[in-house]
Amino acid sequence: MSIQHTFGNGRIMEPIYQFQTEAHPVEMDLFRSKPVRRLQFLHHFGAAALCTPLTHSRLEHTVGVWSLTAHFCPEDLPMRIAAIVHDIGHLPFSHAIERTLGFNHHRHTEQFILQGEVAEILTNYGFKPSHIVDILKKESPLKNPTSILGLDHLDTYLRDTYRAGKQLQPPSELIRKLRLRGHLLEAQDDEAAAALAHCIVEGHRLQLEPQHVAMDALLAKAVTHHCEAQPEMKRHLPFLMDHELLHALMHSHNGTAQETIRVLMFEPHRIQISSQPVLGSIEASFSSVPKKQPLLREKPAAEASFQVAVKLAELESLAGTYFFIIA
């Protein structure tokens, strides 16, 4: 069984979870579509992928989420389809530039599902694109707006911490100690709940590491300056891949954009971080961190386990404000 995601046959290997999943024909066609294949060329960890070993792609994340969905909801084909297309609206470097430039990847995802190649595939197999959009909007095992962990975020925490060497248990073992209670994810025992809480906290710690946040903030600055020099660039951003954005910034007509991307790519050691503002600094602030968790004994895990509660309380210490400059 090849780990290559060429989608040449009907079985797909997910190496982190050690799943070998049989894909339905509609799933194979979606995986082969350009909007989904494009995700191979977007870094899941944002601009921090330029200075860390966390270089996994958003397609790897997508295959992971789909594999988890197929594992926990094997007969729910619409849910499995939603897992494949749930991220196709992401911009280059994932979340790095989205908020600064006023984009919303959820809205772009909906647009790409409702029209174009994905909509055509879904319609050919008798699925309404609007139904898939509705699944992504409602509470489900895939996505959960409450404090209970959904499969989308579960893969993010497990994948990021695995790539960073921060996990307590191999993801392939931990996954098999989880189950669904209704549409809510539940740990089967205290050990699994504690291991998952560890992944959640360490995943957020990775995401909010000041150097990693600085990379995203400075990339957003570079893109903003580039779009000021070339306003037509902004409407093309939702369709670009990471390498295309890097090429555009390296050849930008705006000097600040050129200098900033050169530092991010070749001189990240010049980025300085401070807890106080300095002349010309960029501010990034986090007032709170989402406290996602599984169920344990039919309750939110922090209510059922003192160990989990103590671990998740560490999330409060991650809130803060930082200022970044290039020396």
XYZ file of C-alpha atoms in Angstrom:
327
model
C 0.000 0.000 0.000
C 1.634 3.263 -1.157
C 1.576 6.307 1.086
C 1.661 8.542 -1.976
C -1.513 10.553 -2.365
C -1.813 10.227 -6.132
C -5.296 8.717 -5.682
C -4.636 6.215 -8.431
C -6.770 3.482 -6.878
C -9.622 3.148 -4.442
C -7.648 2.627 -1.204
C -6.026 5.542 0.609
C -3.339 5.188 3.261
C -3.193 7.641 6.164
C 0.241 6.997 7.748
C -0.185 8.873 11.042
C -3.329 6.962 12.020
C -2.360 3.784 10.137
C -5.718 3.707 8.374
C -6.237 2.082 4.974
C -9.600 3.336 3.821
C -11.649 2.293 0.811
C -12.846 5.405 -1.004
C -16.127 5.688 -2.884
C -15.919 6.762 -6.552
C -17.247 10.243 -5.743
C -14.556 10.608 -3.079
C -11.828 9.589 -5.529
C -13.041 12.110 -8.090
C -13.060 14.838 -5.443
C -9.538 13.968 -4.295
C -8.400 14.197 -7.926
C -10.087 17.570 -8.493
C -7.973 20.708 -8.822
C -9.512 22.539 -5.824
C -8.605 19.617 -3.541
C -5.215 18.870 -5.155
C -4.314 22.545 -4.706
C -4.261 21.920 -0.943
C -1.040 19.906 -1.370
C 0.654 23.234 -2.064
C -0.643 25.120 0.982
C 1.232 24.800 4.259
C -1.115 23.801 7.061
C 1.023 25.510 9.719
C 1.078 28.853 7.943
C 4.156 31.004 7.440
C 5.885 29.281 10.362
C 6.478 26.416 7.924
C 9.275 28.624 6.552
C 11.243 28.325 9.810
C 10.103 25.029 11.418
C 9.892 21.307 10.542
C 6.079 21.696 10.488
C 5.864 21.623 6.708
C 2.868 19.320 6.293
C 0.311 20.395 3.739
C -3.365 21.169 4.014
C -4.028 18.167 1.783
C -2.347 15.923 4.378
C -4.679 17.454 6.956
C -7.656 16.914 4.633
C -6.805 13.246 4.096
C -6.410 12.942 7.870
C -9.807 14.497 8.598
C -11.438 12.350 5.916
C -9.788 9.208 7.322
C -11.040 10.046 10.807
C -14.530 10.720 9.460
C -14.551 7.447 7.547
C -13.353 5.661 10.701
C -15.970 7.115 13.046
C -18.809 7.588 10.504
C -18.139 4.912 7.863
C -21.673 4.850 6.424
C -22.225 8.616 6.320
C -21.057 9.382 2.790
C -22.218 13.042 2.767
C -20.212 13.644 5.976
C -17.175 11.984 4.405
C -17.579 14.166 1.311
C -17.811 17.270 3.502
C -14.520 16.259 5.138
C -12.781 16.179 1.745
C -13.905 19.669 0.710
C -14.017 21.400 4.100
C -10.836 23.428 3.502
C -10.785 24.146 -0.237
C -11.357 27.868 0.336
C -8.099 28.448 2.195
C -5.705 31.135 1.049
C -1.937 30.606 0.665
C -0.253 29.752 3.962
C -3.652 28.908 5.443
C -4.703 31.404 8.143
C -1.612 33.627 7.946
C -2.994 36.433 5.793
C -6.729 35.822 6.008
C -7.832 38.164 8.789
C -5.454 41.004 7.898
C -6.708 41.174 4.321
C -10.379 40.734 5.212
C -10.913 37.253 3.781
C -13.035 34.440 5.203
C -11.992 30.964 4.039
C -15.343 29.496 5.130
C -17.191 31.691 2.639
C -14.693 30.860 -0.108
C -15.092 27.167 0.665
C -18.851 27.463 0.263
C -18.420 29.234 -3.071
C -16.036 26.572 -4.384
C -18.472 23.820 -3.347
C -21.496 25.495 -4.906
C -19.933 26.195 -8.282
C -17.178 24.934 -10.533
C -15.489 21.532 -10.656
C -16.517 20.365 -7.176
C -20.174 21.210 -7.754
C -20.089 19.361 -11.075
C -18.646 16.206 -9.463
C -21.182 16.262 -6.649
C -24.098 16.779 -9.048
C -22.912 13.962 -11.339
C -23.110 11.572 -8.381
C -26.517 12.814 -7.253
C -25.414 14.983 -4.332
C -26.657 18.534 -3.867
C -23.720 20.905 -3.299
C -25.929 22.964 -0.969
C -26.421 19.897 1.248
C -22.651 19.534 1.686
C -22.428 23.221 2.608
C -25.199 22.717 5.167
C -23.242 19.862 6.783
C -20.236 22.152 7.228
C -22.423 24.773 8.914
C -24.121 22.532 11.454
C -22.903 20.816 14.617
C -21.579 17.384 13.681
C -18.703 14.988 14.417
C -16.720 16.865 11.770
C -17.148 20.374 13.164
C -18.431 21.430 16.567
C -18.905 25.092 17.559
C -19.135 24.121 21.250
C -16.227 23.294 23.547
C -16.378 19.633 22.494
C -13.693 18.644 20.018
C -14.619 17.896 16.397
C -12.671 15.731 13.959
C -11.327 18.720 12.017
C -9.588 20.188 15.073
C -8.675 16.730 16.343
C -6.524 16.113 13.281
C -4.902 19.532 13.614
C -3.866 18.950 17.226
C -2.646 15.412 16.596
C -0.848 16.212 13.341
C 0.902 19.364 14.576
C 2.089 17.810 17.825
C 3.143 14.618 16.035
C 5.274 16.585 13.560
C 6.752 18.595 16.440
C 7.494 15.508 18.557
C 5.226 16.730 21.361
C 2.751 13.841 21.677
C 2.476 11.498 24.686
C 1.056 8.619 22.638
C 1.344 7.791 18.940
C -1.754 9.151 17.166
C -2.458 5.692 15.744
C -2.856 4.372 19.298
C -4.717 7.350 20.736
C -7.317 7.392 17.950
C -8.333 3.851 18.796
C -9.125 4.936 22.347
C -11.736 7.435 21.151
C -15.353 6.880 20.104
C -18.462 8.841 19.205
C -21.274 9.314 21.700
C -24.013 10.518 19.399
C -22.120 13.099 17.357
C -19.707 14.014 20.170
C -16.166 12.694 20.502
C -15.498 10.789 23.733
C -12.318 9.386 25.281
C -12.721 5.812 26.466
C -10.635 6.270 29.617
C -8.740 8.822 31.709
C -5.403 8.047 30.082
C -6.753 8.784 26.606
C -8.455 11.991 27.788
C -5.206 13.180 29.414
C -3.160 12.377 26.311
C -5.617 14.249 24.124
C -5.689 17.242 26.497
C -1.894 17.285 26.266
C -2.104 17.431 22.452
C -4.653 20.238 22.583
C -2.543 22.387 24.926
C 0.745 21.695 23.148
C -0.921 22.292 19.785
C -2.019 25.743 20.893
C 1.412 26.364 22.402
C 2.949 25.659 19.000
C 0.468 27.868 17.172
C 0.947 30.778 19.594
C 4.735 30.548 19.900
C 5.731 34.226 19.398
C 8.210 33.440 16.605
C 5.514 31.506 14.735
C 2.976 34.288 15.201
C 5.575 36.781 14.003
C 6.062 34.853 10.754
C 2.325 35.041 10.012
C 2.107 38.726 10.974
C 5.055 39.696 8.815
C 3.789 37.677 5.863
C 0.472 39.504 6.162
C 2.401 42.792 6.185
C 4.280 41.818 3.025
C 1.090 40.804 1.220
C -0.674 44.002 2.302
C 2.117 46.173 0.878
C 2.225 44.110 -2.309
C -1.534 44.507 -2.805
C -1.203 48.258 -2.336
C 1.296 48.310 -5.194
C -0.728 45.853 -7.304
C -4.419 46.101 -6.264
C -5.523 43.428 -8.752
C -3.522 40.875 -6.746
C -6.091 40.729 -3.958
C -8.802 39.129 -6.073
C -6.372 36.406 -7.199
C -5.243 35.428 -3.679
C -7.949 32.778 -2.985
C -6.738 30.786 -6.006
C -2.974 30.961 -5.436
C -0.664 28.323 -3.986
C 2.102 29.103 -1.497
C 4.938 29.067 -4.005
C 3.034 31.402 -6.321
C 2.559 33.913 -3.522
C 6.233 33.711 -2.545
C 7.258 34.316 -6.166
C 4.950 37.327 -6.430
C 6.307 38.853 -3.222
C 9.947 38.274 -4.184
C 9.301 40.142 -7.435
C 6.984 42.776 -5.975
C 7.181 46.396 -7.084
C 6.902 47.308 -3.396
C 10.254 47.429 -1.582
C 8.787 46.665 1.843
C 7.076 43.542 0.534
C 10.318 42.377 -1.104
C 12.441 43.003 1.982
C 9.963 41.400 4.361
C 9.626 38.171 2.378
C 13.404 37.978 1.979
C 13.755 38.074 5.763
C 11.052 35.439 6.263
C 12.654 33.086 3.778
C 16.367 33.613 4.355
C 16.947 35.661 7.528
C 14.248 34.819 10.105
C 16.874 35.305 12.842
C 16.459 39.056 12.307
C 12.909 38.991 13.654
C 12.818 40.462 17.152
C 9.963 39.977 19.606
C 9.010 42.272 22.478
C 6.238 42.499 25.052
C 6.258 46.288 24.633
C 5.646 48.357 21.500
C 8.621 49.855 19.714
C 8.837 52.152 16.719
C 7.586 50.391 13.608
C 6.531 47.197 15.381
C 3.574 44.993 14.449
C 1.192 43.983 17.236
C -0.458 40.585 17.682
C -2.831 40.011 20.599
C -4.614 36.911 21.925
C -7.150 37.611 24.661
C -8.313 33.995 24.986
C -7.577 30.514 23.671
C -10.387 28.057 22.775
C -10.621 25.252 25.343
C -11.587 22.298 23.154
C -11.907 18.892 24.808
C -13.498 15.454 24.343
C -16.167 13.922 26.490
C -15.169 11.551 29.289
C -17.819 9.475 31.032
C -20.494 11.503 29.183
C -19.207 14.846 30.550
C -16.741 17.417 29.215
C -13.407 15.847 30.117
C -12.357 18.738 32.382
C -15.433 18.078 34.534
C -14.727 14.356 34.767
C -10.958 14.408 35.294
C -8.908 16.660 37.570
C -5.794 15.865 35.515
C -7.470 17.068 32.317
C -8.788 20.193 34.039
C -5.305 21.099 35.274
C -3.799 20.568 31.827
C -6.439 22.584 29.982
C -6.045 25.416 32.509
C -2.599 25.968 30.985
C -4.336 27.448 27.935
C -5.097 30.592 29.937
C -1.378 31.355 30.215
C -1.022 31.416 26.418
C -3.055 34.607 26.013
C -0.919 37.697 25.537
C 0.242 40.545 23.332
C 3.468 40.620 21.325
C 5.237 43.140 19.115
C 7.473 42.238 16.194
C 10.122 44.112 14.238
C 12.858 43.227 11.773
C 16.269 44.270 13.118
